[in-house]
Short mmCIF file of C-alpha atoms and ligand atoms in Angstrom, two decimals:
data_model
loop_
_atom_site.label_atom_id
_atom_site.label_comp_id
_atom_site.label_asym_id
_atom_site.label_seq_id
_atom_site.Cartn_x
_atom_site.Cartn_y
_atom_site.Cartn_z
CA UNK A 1 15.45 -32.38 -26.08
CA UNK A 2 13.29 -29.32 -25.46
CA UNK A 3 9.93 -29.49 -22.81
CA UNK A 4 6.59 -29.10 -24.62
CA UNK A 5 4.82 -25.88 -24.23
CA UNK A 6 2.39 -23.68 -26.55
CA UNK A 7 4.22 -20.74 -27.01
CA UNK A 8 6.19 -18.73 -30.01
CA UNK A 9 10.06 -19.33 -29.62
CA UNK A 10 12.10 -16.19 -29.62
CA UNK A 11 15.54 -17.07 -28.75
CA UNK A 12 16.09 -20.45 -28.87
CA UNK A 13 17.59 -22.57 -26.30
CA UNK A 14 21.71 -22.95 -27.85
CA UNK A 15 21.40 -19.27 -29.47
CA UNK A 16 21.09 -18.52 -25.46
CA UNK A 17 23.73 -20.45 -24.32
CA UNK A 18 25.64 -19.22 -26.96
CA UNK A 19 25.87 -15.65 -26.35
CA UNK A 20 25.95 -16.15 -22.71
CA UNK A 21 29.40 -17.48 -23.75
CA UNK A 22 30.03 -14.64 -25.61
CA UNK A 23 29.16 -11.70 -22.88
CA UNK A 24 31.40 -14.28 -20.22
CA UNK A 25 34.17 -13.78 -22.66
CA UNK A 26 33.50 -10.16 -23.05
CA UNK A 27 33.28 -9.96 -18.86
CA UNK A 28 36.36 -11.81 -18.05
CA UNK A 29 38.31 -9.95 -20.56
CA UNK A 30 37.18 -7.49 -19.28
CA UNK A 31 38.49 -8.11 -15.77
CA UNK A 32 42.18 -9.61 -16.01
CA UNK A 33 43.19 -9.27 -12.49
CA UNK A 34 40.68 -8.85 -10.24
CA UNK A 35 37.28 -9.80 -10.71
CA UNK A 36 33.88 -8.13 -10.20
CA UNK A 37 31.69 -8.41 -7.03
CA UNK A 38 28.81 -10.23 -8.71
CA UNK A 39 25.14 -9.82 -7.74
CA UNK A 40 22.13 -11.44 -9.17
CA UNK A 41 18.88 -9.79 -9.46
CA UNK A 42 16.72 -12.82 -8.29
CA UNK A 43 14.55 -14.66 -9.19
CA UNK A 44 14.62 -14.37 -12.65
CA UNK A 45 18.48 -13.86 -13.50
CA UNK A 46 19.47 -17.33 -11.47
CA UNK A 47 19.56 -19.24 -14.47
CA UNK A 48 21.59 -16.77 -16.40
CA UNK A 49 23.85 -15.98 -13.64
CA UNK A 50 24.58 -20.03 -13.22
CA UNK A 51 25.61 -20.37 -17.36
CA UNK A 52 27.89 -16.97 -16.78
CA UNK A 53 29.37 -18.52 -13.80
CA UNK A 54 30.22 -21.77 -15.91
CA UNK A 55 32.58 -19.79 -17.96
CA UNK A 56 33.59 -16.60 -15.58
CA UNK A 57 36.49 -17.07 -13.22
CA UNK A 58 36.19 -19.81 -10.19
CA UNK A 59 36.39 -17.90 -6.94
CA UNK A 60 34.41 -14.99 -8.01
CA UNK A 61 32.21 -13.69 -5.48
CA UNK A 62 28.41 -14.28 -5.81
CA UNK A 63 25.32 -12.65 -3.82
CA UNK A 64 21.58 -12.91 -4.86
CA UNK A 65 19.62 -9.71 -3.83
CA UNK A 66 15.86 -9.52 -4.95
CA UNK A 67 14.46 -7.16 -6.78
CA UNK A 68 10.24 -6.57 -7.66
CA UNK A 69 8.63 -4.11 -9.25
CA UNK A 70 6.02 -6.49 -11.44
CA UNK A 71 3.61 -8.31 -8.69
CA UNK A 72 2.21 -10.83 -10.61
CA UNK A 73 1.10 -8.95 -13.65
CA UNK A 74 3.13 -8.24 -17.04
CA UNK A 75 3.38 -4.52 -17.01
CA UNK A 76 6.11 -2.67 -14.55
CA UNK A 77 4.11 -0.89 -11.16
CA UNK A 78 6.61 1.97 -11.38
CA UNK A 79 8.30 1.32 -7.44
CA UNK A 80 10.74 -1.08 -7.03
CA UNK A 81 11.29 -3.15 -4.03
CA UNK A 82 14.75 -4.06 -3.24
CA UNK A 83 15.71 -6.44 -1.00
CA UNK A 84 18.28 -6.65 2.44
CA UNK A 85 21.66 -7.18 1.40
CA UNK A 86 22.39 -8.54 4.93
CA UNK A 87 26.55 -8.35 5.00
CA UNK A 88 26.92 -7.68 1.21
CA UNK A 89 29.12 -5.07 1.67
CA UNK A 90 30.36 -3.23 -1.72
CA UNK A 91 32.18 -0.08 -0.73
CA UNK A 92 35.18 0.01 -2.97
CA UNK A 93 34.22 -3.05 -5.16
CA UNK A 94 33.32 -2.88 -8.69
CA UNK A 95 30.06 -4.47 -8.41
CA UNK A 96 28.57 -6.23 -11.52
CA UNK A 97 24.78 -6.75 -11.73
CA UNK A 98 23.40 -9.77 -13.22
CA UNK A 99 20.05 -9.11 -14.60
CA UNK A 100 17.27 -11.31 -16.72
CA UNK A 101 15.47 -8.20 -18.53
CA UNK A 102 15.99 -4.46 -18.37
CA UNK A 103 12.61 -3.06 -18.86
CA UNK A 104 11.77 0.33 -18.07
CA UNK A 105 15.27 0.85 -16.54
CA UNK A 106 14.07 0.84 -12.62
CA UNK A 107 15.29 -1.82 -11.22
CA UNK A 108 18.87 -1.15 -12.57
CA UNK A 109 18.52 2.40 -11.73
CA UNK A 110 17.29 1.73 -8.26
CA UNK A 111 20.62 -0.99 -7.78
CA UNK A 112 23.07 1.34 -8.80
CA UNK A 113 21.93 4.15 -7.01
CA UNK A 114 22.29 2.55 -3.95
CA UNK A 115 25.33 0.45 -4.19
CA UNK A 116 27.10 4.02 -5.75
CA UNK A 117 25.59 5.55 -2.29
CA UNK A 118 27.26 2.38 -0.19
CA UNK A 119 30.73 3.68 -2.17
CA UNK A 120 30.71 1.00 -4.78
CA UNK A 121 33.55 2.00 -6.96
CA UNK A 122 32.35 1.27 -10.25
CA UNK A 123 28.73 -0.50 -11.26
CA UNK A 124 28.65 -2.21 -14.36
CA UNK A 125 25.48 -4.38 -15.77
CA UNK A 126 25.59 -7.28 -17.46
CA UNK A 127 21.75 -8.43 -18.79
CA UNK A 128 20.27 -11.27 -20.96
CA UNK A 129 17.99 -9.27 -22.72
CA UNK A 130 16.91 -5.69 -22.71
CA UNK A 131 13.86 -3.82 -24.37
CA UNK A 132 14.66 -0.70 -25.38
CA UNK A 133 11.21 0.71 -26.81
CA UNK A 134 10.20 0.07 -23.24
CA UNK A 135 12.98 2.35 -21.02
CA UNK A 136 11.63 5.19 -19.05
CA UNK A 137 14.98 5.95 -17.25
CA UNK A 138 18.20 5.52 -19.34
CA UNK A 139 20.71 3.50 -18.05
CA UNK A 140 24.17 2.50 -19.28
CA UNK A 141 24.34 -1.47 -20.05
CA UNK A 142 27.70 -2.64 -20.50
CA UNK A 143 26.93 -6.58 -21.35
CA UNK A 144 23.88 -7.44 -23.38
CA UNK A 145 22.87 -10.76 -24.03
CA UNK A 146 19.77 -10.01 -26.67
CA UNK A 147 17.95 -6.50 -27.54
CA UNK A 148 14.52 -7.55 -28.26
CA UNK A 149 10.81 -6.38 -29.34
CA UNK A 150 8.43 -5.09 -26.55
CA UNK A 151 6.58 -8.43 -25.76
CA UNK A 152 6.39 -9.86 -22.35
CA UNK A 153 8.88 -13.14 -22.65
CA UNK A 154 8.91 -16.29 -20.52
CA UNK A 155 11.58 -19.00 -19.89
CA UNK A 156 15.51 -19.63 -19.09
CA UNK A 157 14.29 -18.73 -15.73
CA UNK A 158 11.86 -15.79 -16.39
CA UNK A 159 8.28 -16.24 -15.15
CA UNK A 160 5.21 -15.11 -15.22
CA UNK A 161 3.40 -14.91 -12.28
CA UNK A 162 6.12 -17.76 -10.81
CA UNK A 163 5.32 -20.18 -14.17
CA UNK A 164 7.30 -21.21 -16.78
CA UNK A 165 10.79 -20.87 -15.63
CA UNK A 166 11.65 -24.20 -16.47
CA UNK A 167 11.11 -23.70 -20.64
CA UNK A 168 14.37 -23.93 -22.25
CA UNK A 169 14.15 -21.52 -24.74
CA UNK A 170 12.90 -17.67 -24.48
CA UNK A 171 9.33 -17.62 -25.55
CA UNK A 172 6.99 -15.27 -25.90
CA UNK A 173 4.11 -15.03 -23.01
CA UNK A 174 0.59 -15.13 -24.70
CA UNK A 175 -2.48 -15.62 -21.97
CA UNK A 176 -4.49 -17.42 -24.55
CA UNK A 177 -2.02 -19.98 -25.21
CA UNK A 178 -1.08 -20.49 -21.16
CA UNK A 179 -2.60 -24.28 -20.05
CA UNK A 180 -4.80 -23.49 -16.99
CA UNK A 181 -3.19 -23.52 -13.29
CA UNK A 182 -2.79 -27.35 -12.49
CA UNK A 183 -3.86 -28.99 -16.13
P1 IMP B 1 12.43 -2.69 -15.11
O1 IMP B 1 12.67 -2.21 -13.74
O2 IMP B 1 11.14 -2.15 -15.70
O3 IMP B 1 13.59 -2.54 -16.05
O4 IMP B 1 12.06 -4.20 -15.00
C1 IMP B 1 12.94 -5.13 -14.82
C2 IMP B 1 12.32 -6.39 -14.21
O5 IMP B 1 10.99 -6.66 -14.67
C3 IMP B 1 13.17 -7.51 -14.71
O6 IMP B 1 14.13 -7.81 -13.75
C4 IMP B 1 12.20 -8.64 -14.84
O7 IMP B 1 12.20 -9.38 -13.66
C5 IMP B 1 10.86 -8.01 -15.03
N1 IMP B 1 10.47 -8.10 -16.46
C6 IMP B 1 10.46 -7.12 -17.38
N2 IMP B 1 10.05 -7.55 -18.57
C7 IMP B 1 9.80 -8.86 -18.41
C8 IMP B 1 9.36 -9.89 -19.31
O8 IMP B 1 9.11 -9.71 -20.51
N3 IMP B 1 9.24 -11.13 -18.76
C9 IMP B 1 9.50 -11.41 -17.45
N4 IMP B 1 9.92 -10.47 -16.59
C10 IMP B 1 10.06 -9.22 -17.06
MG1 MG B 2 14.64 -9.43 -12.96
#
């Protein structure tokens, strides 16, 4: 039951689901009484974020806040954009980021520098997959899903260029292999 596409499987779809099990366990273990201000690094951590929320604690608190630093290409532009937060207000919360893929480290640097400057009380990080031959700035990861090799991966809601979010598994992106816009 898996949609057709040309590309090398990494992770496949129920090893994902899987460990996303796991690292909910881990989380709400974690967090016996009260539970972590959650915020999702969209677009590409949705899908994650909706299989941790499956298993994580009904009534948690949930905000999406979008982060870019990749344009439409596969390598990292160096400056990330964050988005308005609107009313998301995290002074004294322990604030738990959702992300797809830690890359270089910016984007989670960038979050928890400014919800630490809005008086978070604690930031933690929970991530699907992370590529450590790639970080430029080190940052502390307290929920991994998968470490992985440095190739540029598509699917469970990672894109490239806004494709491919819909492929069940985590596949490698190859441009040879990619069917043409609208075949
Ligand atoms: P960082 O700031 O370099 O750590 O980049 C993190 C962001 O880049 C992630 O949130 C992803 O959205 C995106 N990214 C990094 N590597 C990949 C990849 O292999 N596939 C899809 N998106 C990626
Ligand atoms: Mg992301």
């Amino acid at each position: 039951m898996s949609l057709q596409h040309p590309f090398r499987v990494l992770i496949p779809h129920d090893s994902v689901l899987r460990r996303i099990r796991e690292v909910a366990a881990a989380i709400a273990a974690d967090f016996p009484n009260e539970p972590p201000l959650g915020i999702v690094v969209i677009d590409g951590a949705r899908m994650f974020a909706r299989h941790l929320q499956k298993y994580l604690q009904v009534g948690m608190e949930w905000h999406e806040l979008r982060a870019s630093s990749y344009g439409s290409g596969t390598t990292s532009s160096g400056a990330v954009q964050l988005g308005g937060e609107g009313r998301l207000s995290v002074a004294g919360r322990t604030v738990l980021v959702i992300e797809d893929i830690v890359d270089t480290g910016r984007t989670i640097a960038a979050l928890m520098e400014r919800f630490l400057a809005q008086g978070a009380r604690e930031v933690r990080v929970a991530t699907l997959l992370s590529k450590p031959a790639r970080r430029v700035v080190e940052v502390p990861l307290h929920y991994t899903g998968f470490e992985i090799p440095d190739e540029f991966v598509i699917g469970f809601g990672m894109d490239y260029a806004g494709r491919f979010r819909e492929i069940e598994e985590v596949v490698v992106y190859e441009e040879s292999r990619a069917p043409a816009v609208g075949s």
